[in-house]
């Protein structure tokens, strides 16, 4: 199926447990940060390399269980965030998403686009590269590095070794976050859900972007998502050469529990 491009009307949006009905909604949110906690950190390639090499060393020399326990403490701590928040403030219970708080409204800096970006779920995150809605970050460790440097109080000034320890721990914890088993996993889809799967994989074309065990193909697509009033989000074109209005299709695992869908939250069901 060919999606309409840049037309503001409801798009068919298939989900694995059936076919969802898309409903337009307001872009307003109660984001509380005043900055993008996942923004690029401004590190040089050399600085990234130093941190990521150290992350590999920490990961190789420490048990994953120990790192994951440390990572959970960091993830849930309300003392390290600049605004007294934790990762779990928006990524509730690791997997869930708190759209009432976590939608980030841009612009966040000079020259930035205008418009909201919603919270991305973290389940099976290691298998769903690339990262961010515009897909410009290649590895999970790099994205977590950006978050540590941008979101935490001491991230911008702390030693690279401290950042590497935190990144290794957070990546290990995020790797433990798995979606709940569904009727799809159990092979017990209802007749209605089986019809939804047929449409999803066939004539509606959902699987053109949402394929594989996590229902994302790791590529950038422009499916003509309706914009919200005033939105100028260029999608992947924030990076030179990127696809204008192209976005990274999210993991659809447990999508039924998300309250705002698409990069800008334009759909509520």
XYZ file of N, CA and C in Angstrom:
807
model
N 0.842 -1.202 0.000
C 0.000 0.000 0.000
C 0.871 1.243 0.000
N 0.523 2.248 -0.791
C 1.252 3.509 -0.783
C 0.564 4.474 0.163
N 1.363 5.012 1.089
C 0.813 5.961 2.045
C 0.752 7.348 1.424
N -0.230 8.146 1.800
C -0.253 9.539 1.346
C 0.905 10.296 1.959
N 1.444 11.252 1.247
C 2.596 12.006 1.726
C 2.173 13.418 2.075
N 2.479 13.802 3.354
C 2.242 15.151 3.854
C 0.800 15.597 3.703
N -0.149 14.711 3.928
C -1.553 15.088 3.908
C -2.124 14.865 5.294
N -2.826 15.865 5.816
C -3.282 15.806 7.200
C -4.655 15.165 7.314
N -4.698 13.861 7.118
C -5.899 13.121 7.467
C -5.465 11.799 8.057
N -6.407 11.082 8.648
C -6.063 9.898 9.415
C -5.483 8.815 8.530
N -4.402 8.186 9.011
C -3.764 7.093 8.302
C -4.211 5.768 8.884
N -4.313 4.718 8.071
C -4.521 3.394 8.647
C -3.319 3.048 9.512
N -3.550 2.563 10.713
C -2.431 2.230 11.604
C -2.689 0.863 12.208
N -2.048 -0.171 11.634
C -2.292 -1.528 12.097
C -1.511 -1.835 13.341
N -2.066 -2.627 14.223
C -1.337 -3.171 15.353
C -1.532 -4.662 15.356
N -0.630 -5.370 16.033
C -0.587 -6.807 15.892
C -1.771 -7.507 16.531
N -2.460 -6.870 17.441
C -3.619 -7.497 18.058
C -4.915 -7.117 17.359
N -4.828 -6.430 16.259
C -6.021 -6.041 15.523
C -5.716 -4.789 14.747
N -6.726 -4.112 14.280
C -6.526 -2.875 13.541
C -7.015 -1.728 14.398
N -6.112 -0.814 14.751
C -6.481 0.300 15.618
C -7.206 1.366 14.818
N -8.046 2.130 15.493
C -8.714 3.271 14.883
C -7.944 4.517 15.252
N -7.467 5.258 14.269
C -6.645 6.438 14.524
C -7.530 7.642 14.789
N -7.215 8.373 15.855
C -7.994 9.542 16.227
C -7.056 10.719 16.416
N -7.287 11.813 15.718
C -6.423 12.980 15.845
C -6.581 13.597 17.218
N -5.477 14.186 17.731
C -5.525 14.783 19.060
C -4.650 16.020 19.103
N -4.761 16.755 20.185
C -3.977 17.967 20.376
C -2.530 17.633 20.645
N -1.624 18.540 20.312
C -0.207 18.330 20.570
C 0.214 18.838 21.937
N -0.716 19.381 22.709
C -0.341 19.954 23.993
C 0.115 18.866 24.955
N 1.092 19.184 25.779
C 1.568 18.251 26.789
C 2.091 19.041 27.967
N 2.425 18.315 29.033
C 2.916 18.989 30.227
C 4.394 18.702 30.436
N 5.170 18.689 29.344
C 6.597 18.432 29.484
C 7.209 19.390 30.495
N 8.080 18.875 31.356
C 8.550 19.654 32.491
C 10.041 19.922 32.465
N 10.747 19.433 31.455
C 12.195 19.500 31.518
C 12.754 20.857 31.109
N 12.199 21.458 30.065
C 12.772 22.691 29.560
C 14.012 22.446 28.727
N 14.326 21.179 28.480
C 15.435 20.800 27.607
C 15.160 19.385 27.125
N 15.851 18.984 26.077
C 15.676 17.631 25.550
C 16.655 16.699 26.255
N 16.165 15.779 27.096
C 17.080 14.917 27.852
C 17.807 13.887 27.002
N 17.453 13.793 25.722
C 18.103 12.828 24.841
C 18.886 13.504 23.726
N 19.135 14.790 23.869
C 19.807 15.541 22.810
C 21.248 15.077 22.635
N 21.784 15.324 21.445
C 23.196 15.032 21.221
C 24.032 15.806 22.233
N 25.089 15.178 22.695
C 25.866 15.730 23.801
C 26.881 16.779 23.378
N 27.168 16.868 22.090
C 28.172 17.819 21.636
C 29.594 17.310 21.764
N 29.754 16.032 22.093
C 31.091 15.454 22.192
C 31.739 15.360 20.816
N 33.048 15.423 20.790
C 33.779 15.182 19.553
C 33.841 13.678 19.297
N 34.198 13.306 18.082
C 34.347 11.883 17.769
C 35.372 11.229 18.693
N 36.429 11.960 19.002
C 37.463 11.420 19.885
C 36.909 11.182 21.291
N 36.104 12.120 21.783
C 35.522 11.971 23.115
C 34.522 10.819 23.159
N 33.692 10.711 22.114
C 32.787 9.559 22.036
C 33.589 8.259 22.047
N 34.636 8.225 21.245
C 35.443 7.017 21.155
C 36.043 6.625 22.492
N 36.527 7.613 23.240
C 37.108 7.339 24.550
C 36.071 6.726 25.487
N 34.877 7.304 25.503
C 33.826 6.803 26.393
C 33.353 5.421 25.948
N 33.099 5.249 24.660
C 32.555 3.980 24.180
C 33.566 2.844 24.313
N 34.848 3.139 24.147
C 35.871 2.116 24.387
C 35.885 1.713 25.859
N 35.733 2.702 26.736
C 35.695 2.408 28.170
C 34.440 1.614 28.530
N 33.319 1.908 27.857
C 32.086 1.140 28.080
C 32.319 -0.332 27.753
N 32.981 -0.599 26.647
C 33.277 -1.979 26.263
C 34.136 -2.672 27.311
N 35.107 -1.954 27.855
C 35.982 -2.536 28.870
C 35.209 -2.853 30.148
N 34.343 -1.930 30.567
C 33.530 -2.170 31.761
C 32.603 -3.357 31.533
N 31.984 -3.408 30.372
C 31.051 -4.488 30.055
C 31.744 -5.842 30.050
N 32.978 -5.873 29.553
C 33.721 -7.132 29.469
C 34.240 -7.600 30.820
N 34.428 -6.679 31.754
C 35.067 -7.030 33.026
C 34.093 -7.147 34.197
N 32.808 -6.905 33.951
C 31.815 -6.916 35.023
C 30.651 -7.802 34.610
N 30.101 -8.552 35.553
C 28.975 -9.421 35.216
C 27.779 -8.582 34.789
N 27.013 -9.104 33.839
C 25.839 -8.378 33.356
C 24.803 -8.201 34.459
N 24.692 -9.183 35.345
C 23.735 -9.065 36.445
C 24.107 -7.906 37.365
N 25.396 -7.782 37.654
C 25.854 -6.687 38.512
C 25.642 -5.341 37.834
N 25.989 -5.271 36.557
C 25.788 -4.019 35.827
C 24.312 -3.655 35.741
N 23.461 -4.643 35.474
C 22.030 -4.373 35.355
C 21.457 -3.854 36.666
N 21.924 -4.402 37.792
C 21.459 -3.924 39.097
C 21.881 -2.475 39.315
N 23.115 -2.160 38.938
C 23.583 -0.776 39.042
C 22.771 0.131 38.110
N 22.520 -0.379 36.907
C 21.776 0.403 35.933
C 20.363 0.702 36.387
N 19.718 -0.258 37.034
C 18.361 -0.020 37.531
C 18.357 1.073 38.592
N 19.364 1.069 39.457
C 19.453 2.120 40.475
C 19.597 3.494 39.830
N 20.449 3.579 38.808
C 20.628 4.853 38.102
C 19.335 5.247 37.401
N 18.713 4.293 36.735
C 17.499 4.528 35.954
C 16.379 5.085 36.828
N 16.281 4.585 38.056
C 15.176 4.964 38.941
C 15.531 6.095 39.897
N 16.797 6.511 39.931
C 17.226 7.546 40.870
C 16.668 8.914 40.496
N 16.101 9.606 41.476
C 15.591 10.959 41.256
C 16.580 12.027 41.715
N 17.782 11.604 42.044
C 18.776 12.563 42.521
C 19.785 12.953 41.451
N 19.862 12.195 40.366
C 20.896 12.498 39.375
C 20.403 13.409 38.258
N 19.084 13.464 38.028
C 18.545 14.283 36.949
C 18.603 15.768 37.272
N 18.768 16.594 36.261
C 18.881 18.040 36.461
C 17.645 18.641 37.118
N 16.477 18.061 36.852
C 15.224 18.609 37.361
C 14.629 17.750 38.475
N 15.441 16.869 39.061
C 14.922 16.004 40.106
C 14.084 14.862 39.575
N 14.292 14.520 38.314
C 13.564 13.422 37.689
C 14.504 12.260 37.420
N 13.921 11.120 37.131
C 14.694 9.939 36.768
C 14.321 9.509 35.362
N 15.053 8.549 34.829
C 14.668 7.958 33.543
C 13.253 7.384 33.637
N 12.945 6.807 34.821
C 11.646 6.167 35.028
C 10.505 7.169 35.124
N 10.808 8.459 35.232
C 9.740 9.456 35.239
C 8.930 9.381 33.950
N 9.613 9.197 32.838
C 8.932 9.086 31.541
C 8.822 7.640 31.084
N 9.903 6.879 31.289
C 9.901 5.465 30.917
C 9.478 4.667 32.150
N 8.190 4.712 32.464
C 7.691 4.125 33.697
C 7.910 2.621 33.716
N 8.415 2.128 34.850
C 8.717 0.703 34.998
C 9.630 0.206 33.882
N 10.462 1.110 33.380
C 11.363 0.727 32.308
C 10.665 0.672 30.976
N 9.691 -0.214 30.843
C 9.043 -0.432 29.558
C 8.008 0.621 29.215
N 7.220 1.030 30.212
C 6.087 1.888 29.926
C 6.494 3.291 29.536
N 5.525 4.073 29.112
C 5.795 5.451 28.733
C 4.774 6.360 29.404
N 5.245 7.462 29.958
C 4.385 8.431 30.626
C 4.265 9.657 29.736
N 3.255 9.669 28.877
C 3.096 10.762 27.928
C 2.661 12.059 28.607
N 2.085 11.953 29.809
C 1.649 13.164 30.502
C 2.833 14.042 30.876
N 3.999 13.432 31.023
C 5.198 14.168 31.419
C 6.217 14.224 30.296
N 6.363 13.116 29.583
C 7.554 12.925 28.783
C 7.574 13.473 27.379
N 6.471 13.999 26.861
C 6.535 14.565 25.516
C 7.448 15.791 25.536
N 8.414 15.812 24.648
C 9.372 16.917 24.583
C 8.940 17.875 23.482
N 8.618 19.090 23.871
C 8.199 20.098 22.906
C 9.403 20.905 22.424
N 9.589 20.944 21.134
C 10.649 21.734 20.518
C 10.048 23.053 20.033
N 10.874 24.138 19.919
C 12.338 24.139 19.909
C 12.948 24.052 21.305
N 14.134 23.439 21.351
C 14.904 23.336 22.574
C 16.207 24.123 22.500
N 16.504 24.660 21.319
C 17.730 25.438 21.134
C 17.553 26.299 19.895
N 18.454 27.234 19.699
C 18.384 28.109 18.532
C 18.459 27.285 17.250
N 17.568 27.578 16.314
C 17.570 26.886 15.037
C 16.861 25.549 15.049
N 16.290 25.179 16.188
C 15.602 23.897 16.310
C 14.242 23.965 15.620
N 13.698 22.788 15.285
C 12.363 22.719 14.708
C 11.305 22.966 15.784
N 10.066 23.126 15.356
C 8.940 23.291 16.265
C 8.069 22.044 16.207
N 7.667 21.563 17.383
C 6.765 20.419 17.423
C 7.121 19.448 18.530
N 6.180 18.563 18.892
C 6.413 17.602 19.969
C 7.038 16.311 19.466
N 7.775 15.655 20.349
C 8.213 14.280 20.111
C 7.855 13.440 21.334
N 7.294 12.285 21.075
C 6.772 11.454 22.148
C 7.843 10.530 22.728
N 7.493 9.915 23.848
C 8.399 8.988 24.533
C 8.493 7.687 23.746
N 9.703 7.171 23.598
C 9.920 5.901 22.903
C 10.058 4.792 23.943
N 9.324 3.694 23.810
C 9.446 2.590 24.769
C 10.811 1.921 24.659
N 11.253 1.289 25.739
C 12.609 0.747 25.794
C 12.676 -0.774 25.730
N 11.562 -1.461 25.606
C 11.609 -2.922 25.589
C 12.308 -3.436 24.334
N 13.174 -4.444 24.531
C 13.958 -5.035 23.436
C 14.764 -3.979 22.684
N 15.194 -2.950 23.395
C 15.815 -1.793 22.752
C 17.110 -2.134 22.033
N 17.871 -3.081 22.562
C 19.153 -3.412 21.938
C 18.980 -3.948 20.523
N 17.789 -4.483 20.229
C 17.542 -5.099 18.920
C 16.810 -4.172 17.964
N 16.674 -2.889 18.329
C 15.844 -2.002 17.506
C 16.597 -0.771 17.013
N 17.900 -0.896 16.786
C 18.659 0.227 16.219
C 18.102 0.584 14.843
N 18.231 1.854 14.426
C 18.894 2.979 15.079
C 17.999 3.622 16.135
N 18.488 4.721 16.739
C 17.814 5.306 17.887
C 17.407 6.752 17.641
N 16.469 7.196 18.440
C 15.739 8.466 18.362
C 14.727 8.388 17.222
N 13.752 9.281 17.262
C 12.702 9.269 16.243
C 13.255 9.508 14.843
N 14.351 10.264 14.740
C 14.886 10.506 13.395
C 15.999 9.535 13.027
N 16.334 8.609 13.942
C 17.229 7.511 13.613
C 18.666 7.888 13.348
N 19.135 9.019 13.899
C 20.492 9.452 13.557
C 21.560 8.886 14.489
N 21.155 8.128 15.513
C 22.122 7.546 16.454
C 22.199 6.044 16.191
N 23.401 5.546 15.940
C 23.557 4.176 15.445
C 23.526 3.112 16.530
N 24.016 3.421 17.729
C 24.130 2.378 18.747
C 23.459 2.802 20.046
N 23.027 1.806 20.812
C 22.385 2.078 22.091
C 23.357 2.741 23.059
N 24.608 2.299 23.066
C 25.594 2.897 23.973
C 25.810 4.376 23.660
N 25.791 4.735 22.383
C 25.944 6.143 22.012
C 24.754 6.958 22.494
N 23.539 6.421 22.309
C 22.358 7.156 22.745
C 22.322 7.305 24.266
N 22.700 6.254 24.982
C 22.729 6.350 26.444
C 23.804 7.341 26.880
N 24.916 7.387 26.166
C 25.940 8.395 26.458
C 25.361 9.798 26.326
N 24.625 10.045 25.247
C 23.988 11.353 25.071
C 23.081 11.681 26.247
N 22.306 10.696 26.691
C 21.369 10.925 27.790
C 22.100 11.212 29.095
N 23.140 10.445 29.382
C 23.912 10.678 30.608
C 24.529 12.076 30.591
N 25.092 12.475 29.467
C 25.761 13.779 29.383
C 24.762 14.936 29.421
N 23.550 14.713 28.895
C 22.572 15.793 28.770
C 21.607 15.860 29.947
N 21.166 14.703 30.433
C 20.081 14.635 31.411
C 20.558 14.742 32.855
N 21.745 14.219 33.147
C 22.184 14.160 34.542
C 22.892 15.442 34.967
N 22.840 15.708 36.257
C 23.402 16.948 36.802
C 24.892 17.083 36.516
N 25.622 15.985 36.659
C 27.074 16.031 36.540
C 27.583 15.514 35.202
N 26.651 15.119 34.330
C 27.054 14.470 33.095
C 27.993 15.274 32.228
N 27.793 16.585 32.174
C 28.595 17.418 31.275
C 30.022 17.599 31.761
N 30.261 17.409 33.062
C 31.581 17.721 33.618
C 32.290 16.523 34.240
N 31.595 15.419 34.450
C 32.218 14.292 35.142
C 33.245 13.596 34.250
N 34.184 12.848 34.852
C 35.209 12.151 34.065
C 34.596 11.143 33.098
N 35.289 10.903 32.008
C 34.816 9.940 31.012
C 34.649 8.557 31.629
N 35.499 8.212 32.587
C 35.403 6.892 33.217
C 34.101 6.734 33.988
N 33.639 7.809 34.631
C 32.365 7.761 35.357
C 31.205 7.617 34.386
N 31.249 8.395 33.313
C 30.209 8.281 32.286
C 30.170 6.870 31.716
N 31.328 6.300 31.438
C 31.389 4.953 30.862
C 30.784 3.921 31.803
N 31.054 4.041 33.099
C 30.486 3.108 34.073
C 28.963 3.218 34.087
N 28.454 4.443 34.067
C 27.005 4.649 34.069
C 26.370 4.136 32.779
N 27.016 4.398 31.662
C 26.475 3.950 30.375
C 26.439 2.426 30.316
N 27.520 1.780 30.723
C 27.561 0.313 30.702
C 26.459 -0.269 31.578
N 26.246 0.348 32.747
C 25.216 -0.137 33.663
C 23.819 0.076 33.088
N 23.566 1.244 32.539
C 22.244 1.528 31.977
C 21.945 0.641 30.773
N 22.924 0.430 29.915
C 22.715 -0.451 28.759
C 22.389 -1.866 29.233
N 23.111 -2.343 30.250
C 22.844 -3.687 30.777
C 21.432 -3.780 31.332
N 20.987 -2.729 32.034
C 19.622 -2.741 32.576
C 18.588 -2.679 31.459
N 18.791 -1.792 30.509
C 17.841 -1.672 29.398
C 17.726 -3.001 28.650
N 18.827 -3.735 28.572
C 18.799 -5.035 27.892
C 17.947 -6.068 28.625
N 17.597 -5.799 29.881
C 16.733 -6.729 30.620
C 15.255 -6.427 30.419
N 14.933 -5.311 29.790
C 13.542 -4.883 29.656
C 12.889 -5.600 28.478
N 11.981 -6.477 28.786
C 11.329 -7.289 27.764
C 9.824 -7.026 27.771
N 9.178 -7.146 26.626
C 7.728 -6.945 26.583
C 7.001 -8.117 27.222
N 5.798 -7.888 27.717
C 5.007 -9.005 28.237
C 4.616 -9.950 27.106
N 4.460 -11.218 27.437
C 4.000 -12.171 26.437
C 2.591 -11.809 25.988
N 2.341 -11.963 24.713
C 1.035 -11.630 24.145
C 0.426 -12.869 23.501
N -0.818 -12.741 23.068
C -1.461 -13.838 22.342
C -0.693 -14.163 21.066
N -0.045 -13.167 20.484
C 0.776 -13.405 19.297
C 1.915 -14.366 19.628
N 2.594 -14.135 20.763
C 3.701 -15.002 21.168
C 3.215 -16.413 21.484
N 2.044 -16.503 22.085
C 1.513 -17.804 22.501
C 0.857 -18.561 21.350
N 0.636 -17.876 20.236
C -0.063 -18.512 19.128
C -1.542 -18.683 19.388
N -2.121 -17.753 20.171
C -3.534 -17.871 20.541
C -4.332 -16.652 20.085
N -3.997 -16.099 18.936
C -4.724 -14.943 18.422
C -6.188 -15.294 18.171
N -7.068 -14.366 18.523
C -8.485 -14.537 18.223
C -8.703 -14.434 16.720
N -9.892 -14.789 16.276
C -10.208 -14.689 14.848
C -10.090 -13.245 14.372
N -10.533 -12.299 15.205
C -10.441 -10.891 14.829
C -8.986 -10.449 14.720
N -8.158 -10.890 15.684
C -6.743 -10.532 15.651
C -6.037 -11.174 14.461
N -6.426 -12.393 14.103
C -5.844 -13.037 12.927
C -6.181 -12.254 11.663
N -7.391 -11.714 11.603
C -7.750 -10.873 10.464
C -6.909 -9.603 10.475
N -6.677 -9.043 11.682
C -5.803 -7.882 11.789
C -4.395 -8.188 11.317
N -3.890 -9.368 11.668
C -2.551 -9.759 11.223
C -2.499 -9.897 9.706
N -3.560 -10.450 9.126
C -3.596 -10.598 7.670
C -3.522 -9.230 6.991
N -4.293 -8.276 7.505
C -4.264 -6.927 6.947
C -2.909 -6.262 7.188
N -2.372 -6.465 8.391
C -1.090 -5.878 8.793
C 0.023 -6.325 7.854
N 0.058 -7.621 7.564
C 1.133 -8.174 6.741
C 0.836 -8.090 5.246
N -0.413 -7.809 4.915
C -0.809 -7.832 3.517
C -1.205 -6.487 2.968
N -2.481 -6.317 2.703
C -2.938 -5.189 1.894
C -2.738 -3.829 2.541
N -2.674 -3.737 3.878
C -2.493 -2.436 4.519
C -1.031 -2.003 4.563
N -0.113 -2.929 4.337
C 1.292 -2.566 4.200
C 2.012 -2.196 5.484
N 1.418 -2.485 6.645
C 2.060 -2.109 7.916
C 3.435 -2.759 8.062
N 3.531 -4.024 7.613
C 4.779 -4.770 7.775
C 5.886 -4.267 6.857
N 5.574 -3.341 5.956
C 6.638 -2.739 5.152
C 7.618 -1.966 6.030
N 7.138 -1.474 7.168
C 7.993 -0.763 8.127
C 8.121 -1.543 9.435
N 7.017 -2.137 9.870
C 6.974 -2.824 11.162
C 7.096 -4.327 10.937
N 8.329 -4.776 10.734
C 8.576 -6.182 10.443
C 9.492 -6.787 11.497
N 9.642 -8.109 11.453
C 10.523 -8.792 12.387
C 9.886 -8.992 13.748
N 10.607 -9.598 14.683
C 10.035 -9.940 15.991
C 9.635 -8.736 16.830
N 10.230 -7.569 16.559
C 9.884 -6.360 17.308
C 9.055 -5.380 16.487
N 8.716 -5.779 15.266
C 7.845 -4.978 14.409
C 8.441 -3.602 14.106
N 9.717 -3.608 13.753
C 10.382 -2.422 13.235
C 11.524 -2.890 12.347
N 11.730 -2.212 11.224
C 12.743 -2.683 10.274
C 14.056 -1.919 10.358
N 14.156 -0.942 11.276
C 15.410 -0.221 11.435
C 15.737 0.713 10.289
N 14.734 1.078 9.501
C 14.945 1.989 8.382
C 14.096 3.246 8.581
N 14.384 4.255 7.802
C 13.672 5.524 7.911
C 12.585 5.583 6.840
N 11.371 5.973 7.253
C 10.238 6.007 6.330
C 9.457 7.310 6.488
N 8.929 7.789 5.378
C 7.953 8.879 5.395
C 6.618 8.288 4.979
N 5.701 8.137 5.926
C 4.391 7.562 5.616
C 3.302 8.630 5.589
N 3.706 9.902 5.613
C 2.718 10.964 5.543
C 1.974 11.193 6.838
N 2.646 11.018 7.968
C 1.999 11.239 9.260
C 1.447 12.657 9.349
N 0.190 12.823 9.751
C -0.353 14.178 9.894
C 0.469 14.998 10.883
N 0.637 16.254 10.584
C 1.353 17.140 11.498
C 0.372 17.770 12.479
N 0.901 18.249 13.594
C 0.089 19.003 14.543
C 0.271 20.483 14.233
N -0.625 21.350 14.710
C -0.535 22.773 14.369
C 0.831 23.371 14.683
N 1.420 24.016 13.696
C 2.697 24.689 13.873
C 3.916 23.801 13.754
N 3.727 22.513 13.526
C 4.866 21.588 13.498
C 5.735 21.803 12.265
N 7.054 21.845 12.489
C 8.017 21.949 11.388
C 9.069 20.845 11.474
N 8.775 19.780 12.209
C 9.735 18.696 12.424
C 10.154 18.095 11.087
N 11.447 18.155 10.739
C 11.895 17.615 9.457
C 12.201 16.130 9.493
N 12.062 15.501 10.685
C 12.394 14.092 10.784
C 13.874 13.855 10.577
N 14.197 12.842 9.786
C 15.598 12.463 9.579
C 16.409 13.541 8.883
N 15.733 14.525 8.289
C 16.447 15.612 7.618
C 17.120 16.562 8.602
N 16.983 16.330 9.914
C 17.775 17.110 10.870
C 19.260 16.835 10.656
N 19.563 15.677 10.081
C 20.928 15.337 9.700
C 21.072 15.553 8.200
N 22.102 16.263 7.745
C 22.258 16.511 6.311
C 22.165 15.225 5.496
N 21.336 15.254 4.462
C 21.152 14.088 3.612
C 20.066 13.147 4.079
N 19.494 13.407 5.265
C 18.440 12.547 5.783
C 17.120 12.776 5.066
N 16.235 11.789 5.134
C 14.946 11.853 4.449
C 14.042 12.889 5.100
N 13.588 13.855 4.309
C 12.668 14.867 4.813
C 11.385 14.200 5.294
N 10.992 14.508 6.522
C 9.801 13.937 7.152
C 9.895 12.418 7.311
N 11.099 11.888 7.274
C 11.292 10.460 7.510
C 11.505 10.190 8.988
N 10.902 9.106 9.481
C 11.023 8.771 10.893
C 11.341 7.291 11.062
N 11.903 6.990 12.212
C 12.318 5.652 12.592
C 11.105 4.916 13.166
N 10.580 3.880 12.507
C 9.368 3.221 13.009
C 9.615 2.572 14.363
N 8.769 2.854 15.346
C 9.007 2.329 16.686
C 8.655 0.854 16.805
N 9.252 0.231 17.782
C 8.885 -1.108 18.211
C 7.394 -1.117 18.578
N 6.631 -2.064 18.062
C 5.198 -2.112 18.361
C 4.845 -3.081 19.485
N 5.844 -3.635 20.139
C 5.552 -4.518 21.260
C 4.777 -3.760 22.337
N 3.683 -4.355 22.811
C 2.843 -3.781 23.868
C 2.308 -2.402 23.490
N 2.089 -2.174 22.210
C 1.634 -0.866 21.743
C 0.263 -0.503 22.307
N -0.519 -1.499 22.702
C -1.858 -1.234 23.224
C -1.829 -0.394 24.495
N -0.696 -0.372 25.198
C -0.609 0.370 26.450
C -0.022 1.766 26.280
N 0.120 2.226 25.054
C 0.632 3.579 24.821
C -0.530 4.531 24.557
N -0.432 5.710 25.128
C -1.540 6.657 25.029
C -1.393 7.651 23.887
N -0.185 7.811 23.365
C 0.041 8.722 22.245
C 0.922 8.006 21.229
N 0.521 8.049 19.977
C 1.208 7.298 18.937
C 1.758 8.228 17.861
N 2.747 7.742 17.151
C 3.504 8.459 16.132
C 4.491 9.411 16.819
N 5.413 9.969 16.036
C 6.480 10.784 16.612
C 5.943 12.006 17.338
N 4.790 12.509 16.898
C 4.238 13.743 17.451
C 3.001 13.520 18.316
N 2.644 12.259 18.563
C 1.500 11.962 19.414
C 0.160 12.300 18.808
N 0.087 12.371 17.484
C -1.133 12.838 16.827
C -2.295 11.859 16.974
N -2.004 10.580 17.209
C -3.057 9.586 17.407
C -3.084 9.150 18.868
N -4.271 8.869 19.368
C -4.413 8.444 20.761
C -4.822 6.992 20.902
N -5.200 6.324 19.836
C -5.549 4.902 19.915
C -4.950 4.163 18.729
